[in-house]
Short mmCIF file of C-alpha atoms in Angstrom, two decimals:
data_model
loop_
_atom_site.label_atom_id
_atom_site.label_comp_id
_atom_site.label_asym_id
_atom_site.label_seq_id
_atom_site.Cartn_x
_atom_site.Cartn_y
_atom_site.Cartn_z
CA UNK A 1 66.04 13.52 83.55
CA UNK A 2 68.24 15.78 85.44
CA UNK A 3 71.26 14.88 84.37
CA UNK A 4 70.26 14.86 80.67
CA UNK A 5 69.32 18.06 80.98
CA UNK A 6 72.57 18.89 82.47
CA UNK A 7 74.40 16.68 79.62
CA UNK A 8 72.48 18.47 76.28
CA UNK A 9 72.94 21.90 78.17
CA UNK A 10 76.67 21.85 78.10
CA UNK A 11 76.94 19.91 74.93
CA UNK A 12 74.64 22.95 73.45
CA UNK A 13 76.42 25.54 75.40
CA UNK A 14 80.14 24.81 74.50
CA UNK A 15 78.87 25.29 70.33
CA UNK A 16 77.11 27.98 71.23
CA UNK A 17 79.96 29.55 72.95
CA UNK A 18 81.94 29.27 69.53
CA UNK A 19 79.09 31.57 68.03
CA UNK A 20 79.52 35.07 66.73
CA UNK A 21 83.32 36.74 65.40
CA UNK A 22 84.82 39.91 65.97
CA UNK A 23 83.25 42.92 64.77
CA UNK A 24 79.64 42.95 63.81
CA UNK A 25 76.72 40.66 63.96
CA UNK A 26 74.61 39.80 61.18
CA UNK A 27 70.83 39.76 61.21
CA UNK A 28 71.25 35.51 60.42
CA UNK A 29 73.63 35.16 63.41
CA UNK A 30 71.91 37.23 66.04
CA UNK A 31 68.53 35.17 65.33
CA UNK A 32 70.44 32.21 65.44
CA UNK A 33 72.22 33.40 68.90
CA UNK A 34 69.05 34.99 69.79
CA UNK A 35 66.98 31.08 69.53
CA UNK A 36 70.18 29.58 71.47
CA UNK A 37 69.72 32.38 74.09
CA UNK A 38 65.89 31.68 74.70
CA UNK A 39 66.54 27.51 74.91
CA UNK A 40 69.38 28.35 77.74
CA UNK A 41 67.20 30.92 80.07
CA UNK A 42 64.67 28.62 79.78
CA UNK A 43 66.71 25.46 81.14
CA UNK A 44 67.92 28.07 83.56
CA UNK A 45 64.26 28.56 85.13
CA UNK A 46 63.48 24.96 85.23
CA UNK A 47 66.73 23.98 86.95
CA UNK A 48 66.00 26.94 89.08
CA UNK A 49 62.49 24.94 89.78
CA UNK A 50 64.13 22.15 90.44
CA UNK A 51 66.71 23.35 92.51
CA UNK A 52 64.14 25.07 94.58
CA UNK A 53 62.65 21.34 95.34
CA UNK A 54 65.69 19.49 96.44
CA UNK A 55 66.25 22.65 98.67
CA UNK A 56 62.99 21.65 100.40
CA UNK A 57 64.05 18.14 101.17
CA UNK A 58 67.23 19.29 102.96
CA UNK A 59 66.91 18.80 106.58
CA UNK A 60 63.90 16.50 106.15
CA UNK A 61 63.56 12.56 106.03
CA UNK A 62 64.00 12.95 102.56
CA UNK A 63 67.57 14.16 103.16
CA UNK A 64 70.60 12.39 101.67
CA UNK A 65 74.37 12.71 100.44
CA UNK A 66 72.92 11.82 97.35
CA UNK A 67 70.75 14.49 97.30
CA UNK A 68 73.37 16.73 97.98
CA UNK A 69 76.04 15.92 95.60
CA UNK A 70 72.69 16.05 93.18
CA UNK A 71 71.94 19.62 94.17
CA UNK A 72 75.64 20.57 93.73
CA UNK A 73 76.07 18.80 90.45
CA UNK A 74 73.10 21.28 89.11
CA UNK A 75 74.42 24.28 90.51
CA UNK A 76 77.45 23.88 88.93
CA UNK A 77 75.90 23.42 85.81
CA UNK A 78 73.67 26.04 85.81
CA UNK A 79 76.73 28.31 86.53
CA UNK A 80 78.54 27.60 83.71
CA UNK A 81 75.49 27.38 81.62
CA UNK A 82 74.71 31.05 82.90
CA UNK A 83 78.09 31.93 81.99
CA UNK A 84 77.71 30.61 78.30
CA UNK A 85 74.68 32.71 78.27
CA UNK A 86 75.68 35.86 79.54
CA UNK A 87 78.82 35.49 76.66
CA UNK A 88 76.09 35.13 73.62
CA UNK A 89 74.33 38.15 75.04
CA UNK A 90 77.71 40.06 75.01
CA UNK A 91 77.88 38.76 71.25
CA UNK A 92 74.45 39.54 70.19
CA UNK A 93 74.78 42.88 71.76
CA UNK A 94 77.42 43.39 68.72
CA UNK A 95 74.77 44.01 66.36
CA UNK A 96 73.21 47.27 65.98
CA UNK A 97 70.52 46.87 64.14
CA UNK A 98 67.80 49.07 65.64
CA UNK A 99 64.79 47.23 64.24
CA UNK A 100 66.50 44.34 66.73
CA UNK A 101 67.13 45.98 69.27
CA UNK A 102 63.49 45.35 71.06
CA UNK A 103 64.24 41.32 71.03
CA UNK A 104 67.70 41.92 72.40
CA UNK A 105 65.71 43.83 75.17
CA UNK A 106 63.60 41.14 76.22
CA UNK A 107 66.21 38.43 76.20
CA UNK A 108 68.57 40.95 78.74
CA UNK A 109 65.39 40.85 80.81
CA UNK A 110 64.59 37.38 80.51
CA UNK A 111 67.99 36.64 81.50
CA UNK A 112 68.30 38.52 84.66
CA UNK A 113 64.95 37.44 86.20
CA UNK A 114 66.71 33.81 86.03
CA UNK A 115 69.71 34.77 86.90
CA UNK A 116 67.71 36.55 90.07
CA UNK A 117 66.02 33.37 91.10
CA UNK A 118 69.16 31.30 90.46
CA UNK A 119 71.10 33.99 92.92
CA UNK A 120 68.34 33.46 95.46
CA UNK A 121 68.32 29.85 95.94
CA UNK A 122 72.18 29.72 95.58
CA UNK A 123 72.41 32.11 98.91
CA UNK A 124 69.24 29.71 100.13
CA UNK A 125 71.60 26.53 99.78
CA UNK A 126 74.53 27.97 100.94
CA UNK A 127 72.77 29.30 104.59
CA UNK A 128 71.31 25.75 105.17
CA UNK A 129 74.36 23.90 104.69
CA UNK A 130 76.52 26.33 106.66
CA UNK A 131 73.80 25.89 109.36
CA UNK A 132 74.08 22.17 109.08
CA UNK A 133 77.93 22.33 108.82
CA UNK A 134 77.96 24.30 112.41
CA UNK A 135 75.28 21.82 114.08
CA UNK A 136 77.61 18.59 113.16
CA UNK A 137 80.44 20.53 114.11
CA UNK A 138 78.77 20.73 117.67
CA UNK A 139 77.26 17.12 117.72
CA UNK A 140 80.96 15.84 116.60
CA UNK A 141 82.70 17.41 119.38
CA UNK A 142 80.23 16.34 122.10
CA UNK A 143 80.65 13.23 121.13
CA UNK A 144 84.56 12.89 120.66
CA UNK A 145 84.35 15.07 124.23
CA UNK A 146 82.09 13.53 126.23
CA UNK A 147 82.12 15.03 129.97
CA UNK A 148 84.80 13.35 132.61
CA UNK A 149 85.61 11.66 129.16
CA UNK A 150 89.66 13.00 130.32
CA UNK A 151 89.40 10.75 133.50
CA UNK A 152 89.43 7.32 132.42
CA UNK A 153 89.63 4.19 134.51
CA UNK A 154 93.28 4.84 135.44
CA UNK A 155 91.92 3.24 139.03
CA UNK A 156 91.25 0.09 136.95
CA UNK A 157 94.46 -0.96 136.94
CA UNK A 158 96.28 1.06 140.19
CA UNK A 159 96.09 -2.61 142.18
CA UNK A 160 97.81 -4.85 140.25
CA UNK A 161 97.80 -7.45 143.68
CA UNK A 162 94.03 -8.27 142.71
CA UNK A 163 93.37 -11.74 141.80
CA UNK A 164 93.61 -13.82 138.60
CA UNK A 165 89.37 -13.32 138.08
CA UNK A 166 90.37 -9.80 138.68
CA UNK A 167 92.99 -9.64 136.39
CA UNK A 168 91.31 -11.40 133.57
CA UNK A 169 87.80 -9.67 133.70
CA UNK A 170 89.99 -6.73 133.57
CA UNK A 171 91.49 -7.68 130.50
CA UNK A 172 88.78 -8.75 128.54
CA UNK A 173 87.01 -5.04 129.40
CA UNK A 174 90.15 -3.19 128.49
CA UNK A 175 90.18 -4.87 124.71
CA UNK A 176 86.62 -4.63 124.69
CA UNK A 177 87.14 -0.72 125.35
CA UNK A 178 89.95 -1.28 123.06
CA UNK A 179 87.08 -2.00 120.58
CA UNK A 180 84.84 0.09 120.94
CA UNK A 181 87.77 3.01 120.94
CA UNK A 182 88.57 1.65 117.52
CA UNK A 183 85.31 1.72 116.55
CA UNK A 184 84.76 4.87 117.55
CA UNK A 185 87.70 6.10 116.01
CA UNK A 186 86.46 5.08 112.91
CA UNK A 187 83.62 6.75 112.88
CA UNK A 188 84.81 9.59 113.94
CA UNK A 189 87.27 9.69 110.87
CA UNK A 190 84.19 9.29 108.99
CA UNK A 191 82.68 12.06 110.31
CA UNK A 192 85.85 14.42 109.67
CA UNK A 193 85.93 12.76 106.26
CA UNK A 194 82.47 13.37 105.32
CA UNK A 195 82.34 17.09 107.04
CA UNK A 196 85.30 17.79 104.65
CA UNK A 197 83.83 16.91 102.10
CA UNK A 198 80.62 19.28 103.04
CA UNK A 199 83.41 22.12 103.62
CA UNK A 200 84.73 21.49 100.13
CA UNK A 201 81.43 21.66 98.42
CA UNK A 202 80.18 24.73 100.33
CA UNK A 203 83.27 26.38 99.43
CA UNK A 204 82.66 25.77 95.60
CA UNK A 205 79.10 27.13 95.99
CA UNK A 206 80.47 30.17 97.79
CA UNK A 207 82.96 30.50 94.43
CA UNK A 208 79.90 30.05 92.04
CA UNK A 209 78.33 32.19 93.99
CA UNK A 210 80.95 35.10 93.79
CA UNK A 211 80.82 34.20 90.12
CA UNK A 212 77.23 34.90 89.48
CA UNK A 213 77.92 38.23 90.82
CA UNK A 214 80.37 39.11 88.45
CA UNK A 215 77.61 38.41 85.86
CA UNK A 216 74.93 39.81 87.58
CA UNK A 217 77.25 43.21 87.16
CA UNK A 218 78.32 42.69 84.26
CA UNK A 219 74.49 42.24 82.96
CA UNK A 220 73.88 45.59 85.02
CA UNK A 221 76.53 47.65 82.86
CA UNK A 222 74.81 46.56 79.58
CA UNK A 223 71.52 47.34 80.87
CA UNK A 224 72.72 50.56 82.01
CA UNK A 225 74.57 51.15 78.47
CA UNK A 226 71.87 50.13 76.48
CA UNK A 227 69.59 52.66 78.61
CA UNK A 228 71.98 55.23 77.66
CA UNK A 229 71.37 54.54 74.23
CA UNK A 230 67.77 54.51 74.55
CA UNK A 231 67.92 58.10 75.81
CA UNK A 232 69.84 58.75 72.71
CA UNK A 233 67.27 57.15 70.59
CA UNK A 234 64.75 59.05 72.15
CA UNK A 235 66.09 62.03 71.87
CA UNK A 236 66.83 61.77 68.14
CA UNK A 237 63.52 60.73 67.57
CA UNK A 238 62.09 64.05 69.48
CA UNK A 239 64.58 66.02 67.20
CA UNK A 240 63.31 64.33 64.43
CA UNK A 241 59.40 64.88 65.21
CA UNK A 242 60.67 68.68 66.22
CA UNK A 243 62.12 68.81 62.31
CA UNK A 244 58.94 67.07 60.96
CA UNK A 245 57.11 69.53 62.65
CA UNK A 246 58.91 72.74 61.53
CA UNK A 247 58.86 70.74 58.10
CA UNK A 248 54.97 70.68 58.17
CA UNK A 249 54.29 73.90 59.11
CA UNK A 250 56.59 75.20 56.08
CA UNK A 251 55.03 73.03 53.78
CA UNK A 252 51.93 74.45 54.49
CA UNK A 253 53.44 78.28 54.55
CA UNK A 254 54.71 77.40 51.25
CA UNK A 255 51.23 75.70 49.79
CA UNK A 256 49.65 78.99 51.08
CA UNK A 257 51.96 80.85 49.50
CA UNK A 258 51.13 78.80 46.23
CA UNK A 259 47.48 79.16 46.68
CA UNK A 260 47.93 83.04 46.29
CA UNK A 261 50.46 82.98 43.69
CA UNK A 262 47.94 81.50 41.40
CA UNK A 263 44.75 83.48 42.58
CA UNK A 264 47.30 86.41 41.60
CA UNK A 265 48.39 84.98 37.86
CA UNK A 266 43.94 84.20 37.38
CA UNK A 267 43.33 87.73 38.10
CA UNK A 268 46.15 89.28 36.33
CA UNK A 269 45.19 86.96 33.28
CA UNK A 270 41.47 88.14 33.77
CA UNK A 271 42.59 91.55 33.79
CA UNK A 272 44.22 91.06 30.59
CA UNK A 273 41.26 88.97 28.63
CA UNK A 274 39.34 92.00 29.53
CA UNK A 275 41.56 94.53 28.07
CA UNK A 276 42.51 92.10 25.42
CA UNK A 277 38.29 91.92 25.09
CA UNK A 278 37.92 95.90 24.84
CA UNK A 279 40.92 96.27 22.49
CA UNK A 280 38.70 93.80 19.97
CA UNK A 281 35.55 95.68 20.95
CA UNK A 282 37.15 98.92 19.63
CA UNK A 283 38.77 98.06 16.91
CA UNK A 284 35.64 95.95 15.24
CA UNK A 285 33.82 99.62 15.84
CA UNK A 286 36.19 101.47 14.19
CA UNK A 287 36.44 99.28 11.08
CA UNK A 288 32.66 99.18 10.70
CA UNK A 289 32.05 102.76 10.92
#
């Protein structure tokens, strides 16, 4: 299941990394990066998980080279899959939408919790192996080494007067020494072969390792600029509730200043009904008397 996983990952991963052009990003293509993005962190954590259980079995009865070159494969994987990943965010970072800008958030911190656990048991798998590297190290040169292993039966053959028994039993120990030198020989190369091949793979993790770094930084300099721009955000948004504010309190100045416009204009029109009121009054007297 492993290796399908590993198989639809970078089939998935190489389109993905063809996503997104120069310039902008539209609202279509950062939901569509944005889905992509989501699918990969998650396959991230679960080859994280099971990472994490193959580390277990190293050193136990469970160990194997198969297991190893298993563990490896899925590293590597999950590098270059955290790679394609951290290249979409750089893309969906292009668009500036603000109304966005909250689900580009969570993926940037979805993303570097697994790439924080993926980190870990990298280091985790790199410490054992070196560990296990130095132990067969040791147990290889014991063995190629032995003590008084320099002094060999050079008095075996110093009297060459012994007999004809002598001489043959002689000669059937030295080939079967001869034999067992070969055989040992042989295993030995194995052992060199196969601790070679440990170096090798160790060495790649230690270069996967370096290159999750580079990520991890990189992924630290967009967090950091996109907390810059929050601060900016902020800050506008605190201007703007400052102008809102001084915008309130005018409108409300200026509806006061309304309200005693018109009481004015009623009693200046009431003043003039009344006089208009006497005028009448005074001339309907008049013209009756």
């Amino acid at each position: 299941m492993d290796l399908q996983h590993m198989e639809n990952g970078l089939n998935g991963g190489g389109v993905a990394g063809g996503g997104g052009g120069g310039g902008g990003l539209s609202e279509i293509d950062f939901q569509r990066l944005a889905q992509i993005i989501a699918t990969s962190i998650q396959k991230v954590q679960q080859n994280v998980s099971t990472m994490q259980r193959m580390v277990n079995q190293l050193n136990t009865p469970q160990d194997s080279p198969e297991l190893k070159k298993k563990l490896h494969q899925l590293m590597t994987y999950t590098k270059q899959l955290v790679t394609d990943t951290n290249n979409q965010l750089k893309e969906v970072d292009k668009c500036k939408e603000r109304h966005l800008k909250i689900q580009r958030d969570r993926l940037v911190d979805e993303f570097t919790a697994a790439l924080t656990a993926f980190q870990a048991i990298q280091r985790k798998t790199a410490d054992i192996e070196r560990s296990a590297l130095h132990q067969a190290r040791a147990h290889n040169y014991s063995i190629a080494h032995p003590p008084g292993s320099t002094r060999t039966s050079t008095n075996s053959s110093s009297n060459d007067n012994g007999s004809f028994f002598e001489d043959n039993f002689f000669n059937r120990k030295s080939n079967q020494q001869q034999q067992q030198q070969m055989q040992t020989q042989m295993q030995e190369d194995g052992d060199l072969q196969a601790l070679e091949e440990q170096e090798r793979a160790i060495r790649e993790l230690e270069n996967n390792i370096v290159g999750v770094n580079e990520i991890y930084k990189n992924l630290g300099a967009m967090v950091y600029e996109q907390g810059l721009t929050v601060d900016s955000i902020e800050s506008q948004v605190e201007q703007t509730s400052i102008f809102v504010s001084q915008g309130t309190d005018n409108l409300r100045k200026a509806s006061s200043y309304k309200n005693k416009v018109r009481k004015k204009k009623l009693i200046l029109v009431a003043i003039l009904t009344a006089v208009l009121l006497a005028i009448i009054l005074i001339l309907v007297f008049q013209f009756k008397n």
